[in-house]
PDB file of C-alpha atoms in Angstrom:
ATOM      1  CA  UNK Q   1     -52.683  63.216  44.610  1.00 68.00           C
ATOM      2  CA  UNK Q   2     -54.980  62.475  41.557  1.00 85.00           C
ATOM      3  CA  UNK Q   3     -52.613  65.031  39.596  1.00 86.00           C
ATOM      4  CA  UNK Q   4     -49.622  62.344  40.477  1.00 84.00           C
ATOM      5  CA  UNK Q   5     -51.823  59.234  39.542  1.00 83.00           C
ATOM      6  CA  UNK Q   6     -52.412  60.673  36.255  1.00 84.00           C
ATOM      7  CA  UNK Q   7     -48.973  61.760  35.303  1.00 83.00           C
ATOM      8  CA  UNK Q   8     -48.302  57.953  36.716  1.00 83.00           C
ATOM      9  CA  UNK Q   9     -51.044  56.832  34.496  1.00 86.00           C
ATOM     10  CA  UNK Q  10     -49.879  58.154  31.349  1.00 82.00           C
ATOM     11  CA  UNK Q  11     -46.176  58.013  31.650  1.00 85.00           C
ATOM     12  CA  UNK Q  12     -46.444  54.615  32.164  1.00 85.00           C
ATOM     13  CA  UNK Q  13     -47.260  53.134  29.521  1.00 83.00           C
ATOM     14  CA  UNK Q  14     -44.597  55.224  27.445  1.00 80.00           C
ATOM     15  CA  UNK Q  15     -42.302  53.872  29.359  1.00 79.00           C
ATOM     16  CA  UNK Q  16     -42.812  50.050  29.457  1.00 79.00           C
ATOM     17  CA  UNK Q  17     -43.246  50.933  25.606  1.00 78.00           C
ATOM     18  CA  UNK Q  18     -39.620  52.190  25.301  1.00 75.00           C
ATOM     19  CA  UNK Q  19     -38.215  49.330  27.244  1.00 71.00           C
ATOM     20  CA  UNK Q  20     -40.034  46.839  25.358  1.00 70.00           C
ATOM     21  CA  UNK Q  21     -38.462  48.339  21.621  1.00 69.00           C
ATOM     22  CA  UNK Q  22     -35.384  46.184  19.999  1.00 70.00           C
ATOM     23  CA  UNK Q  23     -32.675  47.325  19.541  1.00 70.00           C
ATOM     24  CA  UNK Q  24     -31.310  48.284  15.722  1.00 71.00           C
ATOM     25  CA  UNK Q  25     -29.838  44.559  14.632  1.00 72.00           C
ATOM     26  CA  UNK Q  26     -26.283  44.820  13.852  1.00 78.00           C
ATOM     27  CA  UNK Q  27     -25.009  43.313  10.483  1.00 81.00           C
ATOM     28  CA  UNK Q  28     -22.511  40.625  11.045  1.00 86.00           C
ATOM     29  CA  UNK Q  29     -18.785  41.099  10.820  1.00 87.00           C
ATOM     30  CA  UNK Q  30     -17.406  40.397   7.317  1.00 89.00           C
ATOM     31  CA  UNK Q  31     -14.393  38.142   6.946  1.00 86.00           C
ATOM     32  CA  UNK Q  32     -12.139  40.792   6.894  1.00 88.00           C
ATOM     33  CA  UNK Q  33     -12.911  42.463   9.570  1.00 91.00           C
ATOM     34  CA  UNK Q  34     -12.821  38.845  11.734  1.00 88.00           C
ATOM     35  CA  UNK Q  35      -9.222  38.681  10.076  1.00 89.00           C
ATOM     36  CA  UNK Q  36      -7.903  42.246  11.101  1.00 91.00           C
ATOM     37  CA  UNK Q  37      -9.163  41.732  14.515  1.00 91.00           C
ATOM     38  CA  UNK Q  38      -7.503  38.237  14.743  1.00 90.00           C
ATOM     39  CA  UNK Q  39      -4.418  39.566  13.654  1.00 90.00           C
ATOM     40  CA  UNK Q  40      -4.163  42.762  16.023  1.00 92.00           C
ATOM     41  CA  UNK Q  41      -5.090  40.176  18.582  1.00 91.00           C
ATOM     42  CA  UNK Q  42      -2.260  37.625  17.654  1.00 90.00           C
ATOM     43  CA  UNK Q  43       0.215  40.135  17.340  1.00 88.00           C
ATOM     44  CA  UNK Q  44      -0.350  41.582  21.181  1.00 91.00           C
ATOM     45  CA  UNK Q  45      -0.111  38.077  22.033  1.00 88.00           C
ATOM     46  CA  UNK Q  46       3.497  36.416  23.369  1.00 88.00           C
ATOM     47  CA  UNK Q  47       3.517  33.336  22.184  1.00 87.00           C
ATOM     48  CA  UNK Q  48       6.754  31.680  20.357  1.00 90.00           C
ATOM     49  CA  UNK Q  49       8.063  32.521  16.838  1.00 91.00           C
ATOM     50  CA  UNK Q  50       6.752  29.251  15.245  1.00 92.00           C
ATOM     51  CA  UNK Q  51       3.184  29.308  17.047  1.00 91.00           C
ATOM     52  CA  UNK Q  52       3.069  32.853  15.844  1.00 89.00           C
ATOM     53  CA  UNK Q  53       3.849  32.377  12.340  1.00 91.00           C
ATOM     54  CA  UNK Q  54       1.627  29.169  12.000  1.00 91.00           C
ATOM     55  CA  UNK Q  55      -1.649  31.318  13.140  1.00 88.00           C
ATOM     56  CA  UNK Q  56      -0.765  34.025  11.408  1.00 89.00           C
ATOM     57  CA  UNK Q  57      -0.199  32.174   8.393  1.00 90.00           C
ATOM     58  CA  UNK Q  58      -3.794  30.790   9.085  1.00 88.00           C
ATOM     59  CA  UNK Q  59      -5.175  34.158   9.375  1.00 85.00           C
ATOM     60  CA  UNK Q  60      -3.750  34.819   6.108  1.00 86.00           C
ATOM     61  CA  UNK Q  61      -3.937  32.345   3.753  1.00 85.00           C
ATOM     62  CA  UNK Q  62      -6.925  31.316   2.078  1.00 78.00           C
ATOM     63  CA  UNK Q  63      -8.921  28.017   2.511  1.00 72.00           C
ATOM     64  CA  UNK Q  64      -8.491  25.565  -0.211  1.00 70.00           C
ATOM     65  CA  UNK Q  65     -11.572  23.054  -1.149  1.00 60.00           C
ATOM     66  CA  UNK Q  66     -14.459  24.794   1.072  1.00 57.00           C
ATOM     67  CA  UNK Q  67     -11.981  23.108   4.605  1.00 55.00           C
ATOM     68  CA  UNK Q  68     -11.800  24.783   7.335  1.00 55.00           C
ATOM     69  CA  UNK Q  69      -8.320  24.500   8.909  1.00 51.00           C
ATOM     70  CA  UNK Q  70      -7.197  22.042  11.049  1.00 49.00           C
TER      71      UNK Q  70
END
């Protein structure tokens, strides 16, 4: 029994230590990798021709004067 309350005793601690670390931060997505996903995602979708071309043409284009679309 004390054998088992000091392997309890030690591990422990290790282990509320390991569940306490952060995880590595992930860098954000870059604009070109928000674009390729939005486009793989628009083309699996079924929406009409025109809807279609207007987002993709969204994706696609750049922004003029700092807007974002609308």
């Amino acid at each position: 029994m004390n054998r088992a309350l000091a392997l309890l005793t030690l591990i422990t601690p290790l282990w509320l230590a390991g569940c306490s670390s952060q995880p590595a931060s992930q860098q954000p997505y870059s604009d070109a990798e928000v674009k390729s996903f939005g486009l793989k995602i628009l083309g699996a979708s079924n929406m009409s021709d025109d809807l279609y071309a207007k987002y993709r043409r969204a994706l696609t284009e750049p922004h003029q004067d700092g807007r974002s679309g609308s």
